[in-house]
Amino acid sequence: MSVQTERTDAARASDVQKTGAPPPRDVVSRGRRAGGKSAPYLLLLPALLATAVLLGWPLVKNGILSFQNLNPRQLILHLTEWNGIDNYKEVLGGSDFWKVVGRSIVFTGANVVLIMVLGTLIGLLLARLGRRMRLWLLLGLVLAWAMPVIAATTVYQWLFAQRFGVINWVLDKLGWHSMADHNWLATQFSTFSVVTLLIVWQSIPFVAINLYAASTTIPKELYEAASLDGAGGWKSFTSVTFPFLRPFLWATTFLEVIWVFKSFAQLFALNQGGPNRLTETLPVYAFVEGVGNQHFGMGAAISFLTILILLALTAYYLRTVIKQEEDEL
């Protein structure tokens, strides 16, 4: 059947060349379908190539480095010393790594909960504000979101500085004189509190704007039907708003988990993982062990394990999304 069809198409094409008549519609539609199937892959090809070059190759080099004993001596002498999985054995067999993993999970969970709760509330507030107030609030959110990470961290260092910090000065003027010379980076809890405030402040705009954009797509007829059924504000939220926004909340939560889990600049620039390395998360721990202590193979192993954790989270998210789509079908 396919051979006969191909011969027919060839004969029609030959007739077109002889007579100059336009090709039949079935030939044109078949050609469009063939081109349509390959078009998405062609459009994705530049992005895939850029990802392979900019992310794939460094990832491969990092994986190779994690199986090497690379210290200043090997760098100076240009030596390549393979030690197999010794770096992974040392990392996984030590208690420091698991302490950092637990600390990273708690730190990520606390930040994501605050980000999602506050971001969702502000996003819902944007949907209820007037046009002028919404514009000003959106402007403030975009400015906070657009500020570079290092610039924002520098501002927070100035705000919470021990001697000339704005926060200490305000607390002193309000009568809390014991806080006039308070060191906010002296303990683990206070350092994490400052970093959490910084990360939450930077992340809320992304969540709020996403949720506001999603809320504008909810049909107003659903709210009208809910009000006719006697639903109040909370009932309308639980029966209309939340079910409609659930996919957006799930996707945004997943993105925030990844963004907070791999945050490095805020923690390192603020206090270099101190005091006494008590605020090191996995990215900071990998940098300190690899570059700070010049155990480059060890740092590569820690960073590769961090990537595996993020890949596991991604696989769990994709599995959940696919399962939800199958349940809806």
Short mmCIF file of C-alpha atoms in Angstrom, two decimals:
data_model
loop_
_atom_site.label_atom_id
_atom_site.label_comp_id
_atom_site.label_asym_id
_atom_site.label_seq_id
_atom_site.Cartn_x
_atom_site.Cartn_y
_atom_site.Cartn_z
CA MET A 1 0.00 0.00 0.00
CA SER A 2 2.80 2.47 0.92
CA VAL A 3 4.74 1.67 -2.27
CA GLN A 4 1.64 2.28 -4.35
CA THR A 5 1.01 5.57 -2.54
CA GLU A 6 4.56 6.74 -3.11
CA ARG A 7 4.29 5.92 -6.82
CA THR A 8 1.00 7.82 -7.03
CA ASP A 9 2.55 10.88 -5.34
CA ALA A 10 5.53 10.71 -7.69
CA ALA A 11 3.24 10.50 -10.70
CA ARG A 12 1.23 13.48 -9.45
CA ALA A 13 4.37 15.47 -8.89
CA SER A 14 5.51 14.63 -12.43
CA ASP A 15 2.16 15.79 -13.79
CA VAL A 16 2.49 19.04 -11.89
CA GLN A 17 5.90 19.66 -13.44
CA LYS A 18 4.51 18.99 -16.91
CA THR A 19 1.22 20.85 -16.67
CA GLY A 20 2.03 23.51 -14.10
CA ALA A 21 -1.15 22.72 -12.15
CA PRO A 22 -1.10 22.97 -8.31
CA PRO A 23 -0.60 19.69 -6.43
CA PRO A 24 -3.61 17.91 -4.98
CA ARG A 25 -4.68 18.74 -1.43
CA ASP A 26 -3.83 15.32 -0.01
CA VAL A 27 -0.22 15.64 -1.17
CA VAL A 28 0.07 19.11 0.38
CA SER A 29 -1.51 18.02 3.67
CA ARG A 30 0.74 14.96 3.83
CA GLY A 31 3.80 17.15 3.34
CA ARG A 32 2.62 19.57 6.00
CA ARG A 33 2.14 16.72 8.47
CA ALA A 34 5.65 15.44 7.78
CA GLY A 35 7.09 18.92 8.28
CA GLY A 36 4.96 19.47 11.36
CA LYS A 37 6.33 16.39 13.07
CA SER A 38 9.94 17.49 12.74
CA ALA A 39 9.36 21.19 13.46
CA PRO A 40 9.26 20.89 17.30
CA TYR A 41 12.55 18.98 17.33
CA LEU A 42 14.19 21.52 15.05
CA LEU A 43 13.02 24.35 17.31
CA LEU A 44 14.37 22.57 20.38
CA LEU A 45 17.72 21.76 18.78
CA PRO A 46 19.49 25.13 19.50
CA ALA A 47 18.42 25.04 23.16
CA LEU A 48 19.51 21.41 23.51
CA LEU A 49 22.90 22.16 21.96
CA ALA A 50 23.43 25.17 24.22
CA THR A 51 22.45 23.11 27.27
CA ALA A 52 24.80 20.29 26.28
CA VAL A 53 27.72 22.69 25.81
CA LEU A 54 27.16 25.01 28.78
CA LEU A 55 25.82 22.50 31.32
CA GLY A 56 26.42 18.99 30.05
CA TRP A 57 30.16 19.26 29.47
CA PRO A 58 30.95 20.92 32.85
CA LEU A 59 28.82 18.24 34.51
CA VAL A 60 30.86 15.51 32.80
CA LYS A 61 34.14 17.21 33.82
CA ASN A 62 32.91 17.52 37.39
CA GLY A 63 32.01 13.83 37.44
CA ILE A 64 35.46 12.87 36.15
CA LEU A 65 37.12 15.14 38.71
CA SER A 66 35.20 13.48 41.56
CA PHE A 67 37.13 10.23 40.91
CA GLN A 68 40.52 11.92 41.19
CA ASN A 69 42.84 12.95 43.99
CA LEU A 70 43.41 16.56 42.99
CA ASN A 71 45.26 18.83 45.38
CA PRO A 72 47.74 21.74 44.86
CA ARG A 73 50.58 19.23 44.36
CA GLN A 74 48.79 17.51 41.48
CA LEU A 75 47.90 20.87 39.94
CA ILE A 76 51.50 22.16 40.07
CA LEU A 77 53.00 18.93 38.70
CA HIS A 78 50.15 18.38 36.20
CA LEU A 79 49.50 14.93 37.61
CA THR A 80 46.32 12.91 37.24
CA GLU A 81 45.84 10.56 40.19
CA TRP A 82 42.76 8.37 40.03
CA ASN A 83 41.44 7.17 43.37
CA GLY A 84 38.20 5.52 42.27
CA ILE A 85 35.32 6.06 44.67
CA ASP A 86 37.52 7.00 47.64
CA ASN A 87 36.19 10.59 47.60
CA TYR A 88 32.61 9.32 47.78
CA LYS A 89 33.50 6.86 50.54
CA GLU A 90 35.10 9.60 52.60
CA VAL A 91 32.18 11.99 52.06
CA LEU A 92 29.39 9.48 52.72
CA GLY A 93 31.26 7.85 55.58
CA GLY A 94 31.77 11.08 57.50
CA SER A 95 29.28 12.65 59.87
CA ASP A 96 29.83 16.20 58.58
CA PHE A 97 28.19 15.48 55.24
CA TRP A 98 24.99 14.11 56.77
CA LYS A 99 24.80 17.04 59.20
CA VAL A 100 25.01 19.41 56.27
CA VAL A 101 22.36 17.42 54.37
CA GLY A 102 19.96 17.62 57.31
CA ARG A 103 20.70 21.32 57.76
CA SER A 104 20.10 21.94 54.05
CA ILE A 105 16.74 20.14 54.14
CA VAL A 106 15.52 22.06 57.21
CA PHE A 107 16.76 25.36 55.79
CA THR A 108 15.08 24.70 52.43
CA GLY A 109 11.80 23.60 54.02
CA ALA A 110 11.55 26.65 56.29
CA ASN A 111 12.29 29.04 53.44
CA VAL A 112 9.90 27.42 50.97
CA VAL A 113 7.02 27.40 53.46
CA LEU A 114 7.46 31.11 54.19
CA ILE A 115 7.91 31.95 50.51
CA MET A 116 4.81 30.07 49.39
CA VAL A 117 2.54 31.32 52.18
CA LEU A 118 3.53 34.99 51.89
CA GLY A 119 3.82 34.88 48.09
CA THR A 120 0.37 33.33 47.73
CA LEU A 121 -1.21 35.90 50.05
CA ILE A 122 0.37 38.78 48.14
CA GLY A 123 -0.64 37.22 44.82
CA LEU A 124 -4.26 36.99 45.96
CA LEU A 125 -4.03 40.54 47.28
CA LEU A 126 -2.89 41.77 43.86
CA ALA A 127 -6.03 40.31 42.31
CA ARG A 128 -8.23 42.34 44.68
CA LEU A 129 -6.44 45.69 44.61
CA GLY A 130 -7.36 48.60 42.40
CA ARG A 131 -5.40 49.31 39.28
CA ARG A 132 -3.21 52.06 40.75
CA MET A 133 -2.33 50.22 43.96
CA ARG A 134 -1.70 47.03 41.98
CA LEU A 135 0.69 48.89 39.70
CA TRP A 136 2.71 50.28 42.62
CA LEU A 137 2.87 46.92 44.36
CA LEU A 138 3.91 45.16 41.15
CA LEU A 139 6.61 47.79 40.62
CA GLY A 140 7.99 47.15 44.11
CA LEU A 141 7.93 43.39 43.60
CA VAL A 142 9.70 43.61 40.25
CA LEU A 143 12.41 45.90 41.69
CA ALA A 144 13.03 43.46 44.55
CA TRP A 145 13.12 40.54 42.14
CA ALA A 146 15.43 42.31 39.66
CA MET A 147 18.06 43.23 42.25
CA PRO A 148 21.22 41.11 41.79
CA VAL A 149 21.86 38.57 44.53
CA ILE A 150 25.23 39.98 45.59
CA ALA A 151 23.87 43.53 45.62
CA ALA A 152 20.94 42.45 47.81
CA THR A 153 23.30 40.56 50.13
CA THR A 154 25.50 43.64 50.46
CA VAL A 155 22.46 45.72 51.42
CA TYR A 156 21.51 43.19 54.10
CA GLN A 157 25.08 43.20 55.42
CA TRP A 158 24.75 46.94 55.86
CA LEU A 159 21.30 46.67 57.44
CA PHE A 160 22.42 44.08 60.00
CA ALA A 161 25.96 45.35 60.60
CA GLN A 162 27.06 45.21 64.24
CA ARG A 163 28.37 48.76 64.67
CA PHE A 164 26.70 50.88 62.02
CA GLY A 165 23.73 48.73 61.01
CA VAL A 166 20.36 50.36 60.41
CA ILE A 167 18.46 47.65 62.30
CA ASN A 168 20.55 48.07 65.45
CA TRP A 169 20.23 51.86 65.22
CA VAL A 170 16.42 51.66 64.91
CA LEU A 171 16.13 49.20 67.82
CA ASP A 172 18.34 51.43 69.95
CA LYS A 173 16.20 54.49 69.16
CA LEU A 174 13.07 52.53 70.07
CA GLY A 175 14.49 51.94 73.55
CA TRP A 176 16.03 48.49 73.09
CA HIS A 177 19.51 49.75 74.02
CA SER A 178 20.99 46.27 74.44
CA MET A 179 20.67 45.79 70.67
CA ALA A 180 22.78 48.84 69.83
CA ASP A 181 25.89 46.68 69.35
CA HIS A 182 24.28 43.32 68.64
CA ASN A 183 26.09 40.93 66.27
CA TRP A 184 23.45 39.28 64.11
CA LEU A 185 25.97 36.87 62.60
CA ALA A 186 27.37 35.54 65.88
CA THR A 187 25.15 32.45 66.18
CA GLN A 188 23.77 29.83 63.86
CA PHE A 189 20.12 30.73 64.44
CA SER A 190 20.52 34.48 63.97
CA THR A 191 22.65 34.03 60.84
CA PHE A 192 20.08 31.68 59.32
CA SER A 193 17.35 34.16 60.28
CA VAL A 194 19.04 36.97 58.34
CA VAL A 195 19.68 34.71 55.33
CA THR A 196 16.08 33.45 55.43
CA LEU A 197 14.77 37.01 55.49
CA LEU A 198 16.95 37.81 52.47
CA ILE A 199 15.95 34.74 50.45
CA VAL A 200 12.25 35.10 51.26
CA TRP A 201 12.34 38.77 50.30
CA GLN A 202 13.95 37.90 46.96
CA SER A 203 11.63 34.96 46.21
CA ILE A 204 8.21 36.37 47.09
CA PRO A 205 7.91 38.43 43.86
CA PHE A 206 8.23 35.33 41.66
CA VAL A 207 5.51 33.48 43.54
CA ALA A 208 3.20 36.48 43.90
CA ILE A 209 3.35 37.50 40.24
CA ASN A 210 2.89 33.90 39.07
CA LEU A 211 -0.12 33.37 41.30
CA TYR A 212 -1.63 36.72 40.35
CA ALA A 213 -1.26 35.89 36.65
CA ALA A 214 -2.84 32.48 37.23
CA SER A 215 -5.73 33.96 39.23
CA THR A 216 -6.64 36.29 36.36
CA THR A 217 -7.42 33.25 34.20
CA ILE A 218 -10.11 31.93 36.57
CA PRO A 219 -13.53 32.45 34.95
CA LYS A 220 -15.65 34.93 36.87
CA GLU A 221 -18.68 32.74 36.26
CA LEU A 222 -17.31 30.25 38.78
CA TYR A 223 -17.29 32.88 41.52
CA GLU A 224 -20.78 34.00 40.56
CA ALA A 225 -22.04 30.43 40.77
CA ALA A 226 -20.36 29.99 44.15
CA SER A 227 -21.94 33.19 45.48
CA LEU A 228 -25.36 32.05 44.29
CA ASP A 229 -24.83 28.86 46.28
CA GLY A 230 -24.20 30.98 49.38
CA ALA A 231 -20.43 30.55 49.50
CA GLY A 232 -18.47 33.15 51.44
CA GLY A 233 -14.91 34.32 50.90
CA TRP A 234 -13.22 31.28 52.43
CA LYS A 235 -15.61 28.84 50.75
CA SER A 236 -15.01 30.49 47.38
CA PHE A 237 -11.26 30.18 47.91
CA THR A 238 -11.38 26.49 48.84
CA SER A 239 -13.92 25.48 46.18
CA VAL A 240 -12.90 27.72 43.26
CA THR A 241 -9.56 29.50 43.69
CA PHE A 242 -7.46 26.79 45.29
CA PRO A 243 -8.47 23.89 42.97
CA PHE A 244 -7.79 26.07 39.95
CA LEU A 245 -4.42 27.30 41.29
CA ARG A 246 -3.26 23.92 42.58
CA PRO A 247 -1.13 23.06 39.50
CA PHE A 248 0.50 26.50 39.61
CA LEU A 249 1.16 26.18 43.35
CA TRP A 250 2.70 22.75 42.88
CA ALA A 251 4.96 23.86 40.02
CA THR A 252 6.01 27.05 41.83
CA THR A 253 6.76 25.14 45.04
CA PHE A 254 8.98 22.74 43.13
CA LEU A 255 10.90 25.59 41.49
CA GLU A 256 11.37 27.31 44.86
CA VAL A 257 12.66 24.08 46.45
CA ILE A 258 15.36 23.84 43.78
CA TRP A 259 16.20 27.55 43.95
CA VAL A 260 16.53 27.62 47.75
CA PHE A 261 18.32 24.25 47.98
CA LYS A 262 21.08 25.38 45.63
CA SER A 263 21.40 28.91 47.04
CA PHE A 264 25.04 29.75 47.58
CA ALA A 265 25.76 33.46 47.16
CA GLN A 266 23.57 34.64 50.04
CA LEU A 267 25.06 32.27 52.61
CA PHE A 268 28.67 32.58 51.52
CA ALA A 269 28.74 36.31 50.89
CA LEU A 270 26.97 37.10 54.17
CA ASN A 271 29.10 35.04 56.56
CA GLN A 272 31.11 32.47 54.56
CA GLY A 273 29.15 29.63 56.16
CA GLY A 274 30.04 30.76 59.68
CA PRO A 275 30.14 30.92 62.56
CA ASN A 276 32.30 27.79 62.84
CA ARG A 277 30.84 26.41 59.59
CA LEU A 278 27.44 26.00 61.27
CA THR A 279 25.49 27.65 58.44
CA GLU A 280 27.00 25.67 55.58
CA THR A 281 24.50 24.08 53.22
CA LEU A 282 25.53 21.60 50.54
CA PRO A 283 26.62 24.17 47.90
CA VAL A 284 28.66 26.13 50.47
CA TYR A 285 30.07 22.91 51.92
CA ALA A 286 31.19 21.76 48.45
CA PHE A 287 32.88 25.11 47.76
CA VAL A 288 34.65 25.27 51.13
CA GLU A 289 35.93 21.70 50.85
CA GLY A 290 36.88 22.01 47.20
CA VAL A 291 38.24 25.54 46.78
CA GLY A 292 38.74 26.67 50.36
CA ASN A 293 40.55 23.57 51.60
CA GLN A 294 41.92 22.81 48.10
CA HIS A 295 40.53 19.27 48.06
CA PHE A 296 39.15 19.66 44.56
CA GLY A 297 38.23 16.02 44.06
CA MET A 298 36.34 16.02 47.36
CA GLY A 299 34.49 19.19 46.45
CA ALA A 300 33.55 17.71 43.07
CA ALA A 301 32.17 14.59 44.79
CA ILE A 302 30.04 16.70 47.16
CA SER A 303 28.70 18.84 44.32
CA PHE A 304 27.91 15.73 42.26
CA LEU A 305 25.96 14.27 45.18
CA THR A 306 24.07 17.57 45.43
CA ILE A 307 23.16 17.28 41.76
CA LEU A 308 21.91 13.73 42.31
CA ILE A 309 19.66 14.95 45.14
CA LEU A 310 18.20 17.64 42.87
CA LEU A 311 17.71 15.09 40.08
CA ALA A 312 15.84 12.84 42.51
CA LEU A 313 13.57 15.76 43.45
CA THR A 314 13.00 16.51 39.77
CA ALA A 315 12.14 12.87 39.03
CA TYR A 316 9.66 12.84 41.91
CA TYR A 317 8.03 16.03 40.63
CA LEU A 318 7.74 14.76 37.05
CA ARG A 319 6.33 11.45 38.27
CA THR A 320 3.70 13.29 40.32
CA VAL A 321 2.74 15.54 37.40
CA ILE A 322 2.40 12.59 35.02
CA LYS A 323 0.30 10.73 37.57
CA GLN A 324 -2.01 13.75 38.01
CA GLU A 325 -2.46 14.01 34.25
CA GLU A 326 -3.29 10.31 34.01
CA ASP A 327 -5.85 10.64 36.82
CA GLU A 328 -7.50 13.58 35.05
CA LEU A 329 -7.77 11.53 31.84
#
